[in-house]
PDB file of C-alpha atoms in Angstrom:
ATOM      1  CA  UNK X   1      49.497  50.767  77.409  1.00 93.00           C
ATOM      2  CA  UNK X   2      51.454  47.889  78.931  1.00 96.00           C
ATOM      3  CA  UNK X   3      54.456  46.484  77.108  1.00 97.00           C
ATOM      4  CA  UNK X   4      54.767  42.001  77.331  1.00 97.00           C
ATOM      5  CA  UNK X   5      58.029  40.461  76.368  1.00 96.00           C
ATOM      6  CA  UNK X   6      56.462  36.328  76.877  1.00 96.00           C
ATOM      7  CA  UNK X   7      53.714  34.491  76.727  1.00 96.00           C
ATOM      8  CA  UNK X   8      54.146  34.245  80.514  1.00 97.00           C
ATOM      9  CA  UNK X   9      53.303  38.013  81.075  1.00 97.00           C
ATOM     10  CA  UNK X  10      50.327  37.880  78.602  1.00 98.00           C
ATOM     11  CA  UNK X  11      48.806  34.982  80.212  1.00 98.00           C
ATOM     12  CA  UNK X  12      49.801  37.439  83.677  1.00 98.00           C
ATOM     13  CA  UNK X  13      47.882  40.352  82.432  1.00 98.00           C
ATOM     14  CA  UNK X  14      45.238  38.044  81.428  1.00 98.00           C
ATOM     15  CA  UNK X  15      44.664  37.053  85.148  1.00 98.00           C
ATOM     16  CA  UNK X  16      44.771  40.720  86.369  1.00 98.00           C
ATOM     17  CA  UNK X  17      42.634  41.404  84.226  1.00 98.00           C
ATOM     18  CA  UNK X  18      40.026  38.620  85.059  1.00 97.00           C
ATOM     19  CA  UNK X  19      40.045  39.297  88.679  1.00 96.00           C
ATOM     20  CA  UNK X  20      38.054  42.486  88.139  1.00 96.00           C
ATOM     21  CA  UNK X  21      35.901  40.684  86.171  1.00 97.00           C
ATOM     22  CA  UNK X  22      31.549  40.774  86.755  1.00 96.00           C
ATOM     23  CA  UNK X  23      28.510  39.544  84.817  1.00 96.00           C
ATOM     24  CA  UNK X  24      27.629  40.887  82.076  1.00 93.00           C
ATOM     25  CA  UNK X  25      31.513  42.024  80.721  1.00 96.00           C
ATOM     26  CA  UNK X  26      32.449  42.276  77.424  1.00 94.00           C
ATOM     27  CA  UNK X  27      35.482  42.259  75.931  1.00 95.00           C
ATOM     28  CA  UNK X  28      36.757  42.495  72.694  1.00 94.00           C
ATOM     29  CA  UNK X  29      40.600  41.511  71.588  1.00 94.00           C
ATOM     30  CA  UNK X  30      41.854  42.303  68.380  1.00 93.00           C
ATOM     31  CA  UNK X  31      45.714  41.379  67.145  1.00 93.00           C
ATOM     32  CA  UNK X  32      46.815  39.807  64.183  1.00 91.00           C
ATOM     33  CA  UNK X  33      47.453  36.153  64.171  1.00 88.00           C
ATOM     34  CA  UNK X  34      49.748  34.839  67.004  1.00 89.00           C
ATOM     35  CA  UNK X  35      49.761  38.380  68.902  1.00 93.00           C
ATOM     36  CA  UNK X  36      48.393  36.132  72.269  1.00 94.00           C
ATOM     37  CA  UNK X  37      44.652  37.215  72.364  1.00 94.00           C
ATOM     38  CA  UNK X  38      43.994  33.689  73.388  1.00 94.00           C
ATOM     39  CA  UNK X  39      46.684  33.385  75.749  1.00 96.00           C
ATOM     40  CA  UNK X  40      45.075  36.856  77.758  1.00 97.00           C
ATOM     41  CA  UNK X  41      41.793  34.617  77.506  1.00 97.00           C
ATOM     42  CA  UNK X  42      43.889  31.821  79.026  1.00 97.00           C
ATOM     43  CA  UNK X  43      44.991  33.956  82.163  1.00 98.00           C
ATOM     44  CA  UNK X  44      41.124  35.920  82.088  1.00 98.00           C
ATOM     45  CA  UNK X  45      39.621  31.669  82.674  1.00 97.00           C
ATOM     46  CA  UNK X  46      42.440  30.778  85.084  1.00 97.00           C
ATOM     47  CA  UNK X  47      41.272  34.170  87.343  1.00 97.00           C
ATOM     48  CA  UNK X  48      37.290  32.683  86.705  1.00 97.00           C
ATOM     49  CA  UNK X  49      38.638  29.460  88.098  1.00 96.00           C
ATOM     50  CA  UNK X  50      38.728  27.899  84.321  1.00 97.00           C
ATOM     51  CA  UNK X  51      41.181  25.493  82.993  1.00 94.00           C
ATOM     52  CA  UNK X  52      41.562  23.747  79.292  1.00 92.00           C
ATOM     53  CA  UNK X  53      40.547  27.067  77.403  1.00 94.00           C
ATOM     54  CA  UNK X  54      41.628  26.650  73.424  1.00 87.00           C
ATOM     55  CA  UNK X  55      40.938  29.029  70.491  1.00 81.00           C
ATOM     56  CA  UNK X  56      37.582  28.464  69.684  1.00 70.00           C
ATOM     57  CA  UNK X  57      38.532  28.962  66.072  1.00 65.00           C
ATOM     58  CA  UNK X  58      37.394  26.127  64.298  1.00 60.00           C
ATOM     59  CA  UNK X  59      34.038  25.635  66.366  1.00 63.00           C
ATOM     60  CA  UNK X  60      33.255  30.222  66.750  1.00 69.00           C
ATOM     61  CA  UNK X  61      32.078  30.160  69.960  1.00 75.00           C
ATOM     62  CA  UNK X  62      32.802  28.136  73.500  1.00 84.00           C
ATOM     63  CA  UNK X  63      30.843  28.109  76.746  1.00 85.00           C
ATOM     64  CA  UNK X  64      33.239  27.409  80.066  1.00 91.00           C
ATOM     65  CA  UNK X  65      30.931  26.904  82.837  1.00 91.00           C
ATOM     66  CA  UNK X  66      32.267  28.725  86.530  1.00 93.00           C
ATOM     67  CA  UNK X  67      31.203  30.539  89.555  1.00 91.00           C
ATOM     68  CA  UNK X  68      31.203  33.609  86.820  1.00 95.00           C
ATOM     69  CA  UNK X  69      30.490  31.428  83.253  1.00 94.00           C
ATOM     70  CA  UNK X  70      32.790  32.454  80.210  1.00 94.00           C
ATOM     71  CA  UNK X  71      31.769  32.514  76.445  1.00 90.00           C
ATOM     72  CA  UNK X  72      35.015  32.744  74.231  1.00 90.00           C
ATOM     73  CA  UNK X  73      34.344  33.551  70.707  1.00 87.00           C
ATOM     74  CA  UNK X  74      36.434  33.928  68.153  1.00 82.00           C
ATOM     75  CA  UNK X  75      35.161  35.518  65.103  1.00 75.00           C
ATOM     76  CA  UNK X  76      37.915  35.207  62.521  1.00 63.00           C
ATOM     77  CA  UNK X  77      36.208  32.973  60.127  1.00 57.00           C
ATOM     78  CA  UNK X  78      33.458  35.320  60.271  1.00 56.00           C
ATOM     79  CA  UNK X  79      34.989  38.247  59.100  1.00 55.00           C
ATOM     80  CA  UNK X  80      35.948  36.704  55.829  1.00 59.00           C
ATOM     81  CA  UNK X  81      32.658  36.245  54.970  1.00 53.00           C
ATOM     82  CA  UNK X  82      31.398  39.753  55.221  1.00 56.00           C
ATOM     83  CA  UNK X  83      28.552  39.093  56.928  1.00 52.00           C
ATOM     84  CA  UNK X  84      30.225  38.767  60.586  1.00 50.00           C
ATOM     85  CA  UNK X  85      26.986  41.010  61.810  1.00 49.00           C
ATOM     86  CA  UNK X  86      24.696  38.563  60.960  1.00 44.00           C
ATOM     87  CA  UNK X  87      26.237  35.335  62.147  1.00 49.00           C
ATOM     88  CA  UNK X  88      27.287  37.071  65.249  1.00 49.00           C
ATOM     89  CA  UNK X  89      23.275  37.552  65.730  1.00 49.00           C
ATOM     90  CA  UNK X  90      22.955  33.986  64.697  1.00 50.00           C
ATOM     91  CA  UNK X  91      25.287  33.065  67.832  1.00 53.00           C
ATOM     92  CA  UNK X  92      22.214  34.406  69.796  1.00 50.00           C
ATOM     93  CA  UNK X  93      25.361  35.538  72.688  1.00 54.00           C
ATOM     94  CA  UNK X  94      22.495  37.999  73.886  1.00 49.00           C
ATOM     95  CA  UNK X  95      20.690  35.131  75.441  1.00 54.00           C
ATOM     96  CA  UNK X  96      23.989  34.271  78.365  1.00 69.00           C
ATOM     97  CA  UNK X  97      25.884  37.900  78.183  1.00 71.00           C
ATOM     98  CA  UNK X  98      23.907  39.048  81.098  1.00 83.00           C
ATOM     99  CA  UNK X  99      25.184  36.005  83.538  1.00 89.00           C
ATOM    100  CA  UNK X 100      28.863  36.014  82.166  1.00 92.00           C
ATOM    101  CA  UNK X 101      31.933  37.127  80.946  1.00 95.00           C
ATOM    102  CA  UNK X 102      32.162  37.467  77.092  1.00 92.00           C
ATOM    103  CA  UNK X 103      35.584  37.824  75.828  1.00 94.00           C
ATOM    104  CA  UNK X 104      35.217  38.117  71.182  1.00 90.00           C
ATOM    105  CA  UNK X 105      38.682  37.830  70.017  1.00 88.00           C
ATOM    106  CA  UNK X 106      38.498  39.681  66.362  1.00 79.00           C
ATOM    107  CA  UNK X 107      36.016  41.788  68.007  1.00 72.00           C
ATOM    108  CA  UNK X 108      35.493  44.533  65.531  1.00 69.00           C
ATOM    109  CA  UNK X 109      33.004  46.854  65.008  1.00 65.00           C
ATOM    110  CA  UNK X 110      30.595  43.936  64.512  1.00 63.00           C
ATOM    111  CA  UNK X 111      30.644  42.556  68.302  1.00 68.00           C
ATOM    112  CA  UNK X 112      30.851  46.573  69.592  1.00 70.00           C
ATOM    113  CA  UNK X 113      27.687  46.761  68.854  1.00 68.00           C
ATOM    114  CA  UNK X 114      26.546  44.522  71.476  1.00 74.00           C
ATOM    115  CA  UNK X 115      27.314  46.716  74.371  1.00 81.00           C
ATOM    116  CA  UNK X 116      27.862  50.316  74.861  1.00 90.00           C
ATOM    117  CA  UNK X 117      29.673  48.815  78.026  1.00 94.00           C
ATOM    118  CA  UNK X 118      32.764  47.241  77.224  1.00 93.00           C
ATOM    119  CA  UNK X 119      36.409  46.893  77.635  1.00 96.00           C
ATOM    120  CA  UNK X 120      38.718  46.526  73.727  1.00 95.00           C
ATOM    121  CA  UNK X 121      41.774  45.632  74.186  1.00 96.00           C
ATOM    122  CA  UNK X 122      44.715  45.636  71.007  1.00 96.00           C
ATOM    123  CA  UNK X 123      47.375  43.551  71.237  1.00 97.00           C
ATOM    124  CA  UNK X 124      50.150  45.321  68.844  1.00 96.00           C
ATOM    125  CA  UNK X 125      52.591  42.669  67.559  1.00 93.00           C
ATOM    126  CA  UNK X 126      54.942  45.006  65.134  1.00 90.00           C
ATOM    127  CA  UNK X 127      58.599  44.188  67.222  1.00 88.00           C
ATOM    128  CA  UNK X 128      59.778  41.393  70.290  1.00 87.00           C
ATOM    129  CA  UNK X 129      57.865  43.219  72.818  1.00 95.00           C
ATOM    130  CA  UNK X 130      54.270  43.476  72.314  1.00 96.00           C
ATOM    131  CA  UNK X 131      52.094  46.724  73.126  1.00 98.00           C
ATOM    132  CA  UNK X 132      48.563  45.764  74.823  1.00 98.00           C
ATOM    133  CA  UNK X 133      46.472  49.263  74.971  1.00 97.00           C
ATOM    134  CA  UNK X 134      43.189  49.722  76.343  1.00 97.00           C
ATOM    135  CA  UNK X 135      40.051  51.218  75.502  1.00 94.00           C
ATOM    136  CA  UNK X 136      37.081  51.564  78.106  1.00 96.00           C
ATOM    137  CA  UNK X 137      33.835  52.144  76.925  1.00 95.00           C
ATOM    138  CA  UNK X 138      30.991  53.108  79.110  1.00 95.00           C
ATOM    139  CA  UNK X 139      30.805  54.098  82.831  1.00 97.00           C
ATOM    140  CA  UNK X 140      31.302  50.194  83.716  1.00 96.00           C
ATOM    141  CA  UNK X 141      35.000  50.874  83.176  1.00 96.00           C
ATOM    142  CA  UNK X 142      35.996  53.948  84.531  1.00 93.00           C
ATOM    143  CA  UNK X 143      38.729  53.494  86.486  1.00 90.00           C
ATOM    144  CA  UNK X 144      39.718  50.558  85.112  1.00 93.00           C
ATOM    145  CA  UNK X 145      43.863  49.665  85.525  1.00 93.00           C
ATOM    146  CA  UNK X 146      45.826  46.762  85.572  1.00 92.00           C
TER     147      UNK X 146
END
C-alpha cells in the first residue's frame, strides 16, 4: 500500500507505474468519485509518451495512440445500468487489448473478467492522505513494486 498526500504524487505513482508497462496490460482502478483514478491514468500516458488524457466519462471509452497505444475506459455510467457486462462486450476492447495498455477505471468484477492477467489497483479516499493498494493477478505481475 502506498499512502499520496497531492495530486502531484498520484500523477507520480501513475508514471512509475507506466514505465513497467507492456502490451497486452490491464488494469483496473476503482475509487469513489474524485479519489484520482484519472490522475494515475494521467501519469500511466505521460510514462507511454501521452499527453491531453481526460476522463473518458461522458464518451466510455478513449483510444491514445503511442509507441505502446492506451485505451482508457471508464465504466461508471455503465454500472448504473446493470448491465455493465454486456456493454463492456459491446466495447469489443478484446479486438486492441493484445497491442496495448488497457487501464478500466470502475473496473469491477465486470472488466476482471477480461483477463486472468491483470493489475487492480484501489484508491481509498476515507481521510487527507489517500491509500493506493495493489492487487496482482496472474504470473504477469509477480514481482510487481513501485
Amino acid at each position: 500500500m502506498k499512502k499520496i498526500a497531492s495530486a502531484t504524487e498520484m500523477h507520480e505513482l501513475g508514471a512509475k507505474i507506466g514505465a513497467q508497462l507492456q502490451a497486452g496490460d490491464l488494469i483496473l482502478l476503482n475509487g469513489d468519485l474524485g479519489a484520482g483514478k484519472t490522475v494515475l491514468v494521467q501519469g500511466i500516458a505521460q510514462a507511454l509518451d501521452i499527453e491531453g488524457v481526460t476522463s473518458p466519462t461522458f464518451v466510455i471509452s478513449k483510444v491514445y495512440q503511442a509507441r505502446l497505444p492506451l485505451i482508457h475506459v471508464d465504466v461508471y455510467r455503465l454500472l448504473d445500468s446493470g448491465k455493465a457486462a454486456l456493454f463492456l462486450d459491446d466495447l469489443d476492447l478484446d479486438t486492441d487489448r493484445e497491442n496495448c495498455v488497457t487501464v478500466i477505471e470502475w473496473g469491477a468484477a465486470e472488466s476482471a473478467r477480461l483477463s486472468d492477467q491483470r493489475l487492480e489497483i484501489t484508491i481509498d479516499r476515507s481521510d487527507e492522505v489517500r491509500k493506493v493498494s495493489f492487487n496482482c493477478v496472474g504470473q504477469r505481475w509477480a514481482g510487481f513494486s513501485v
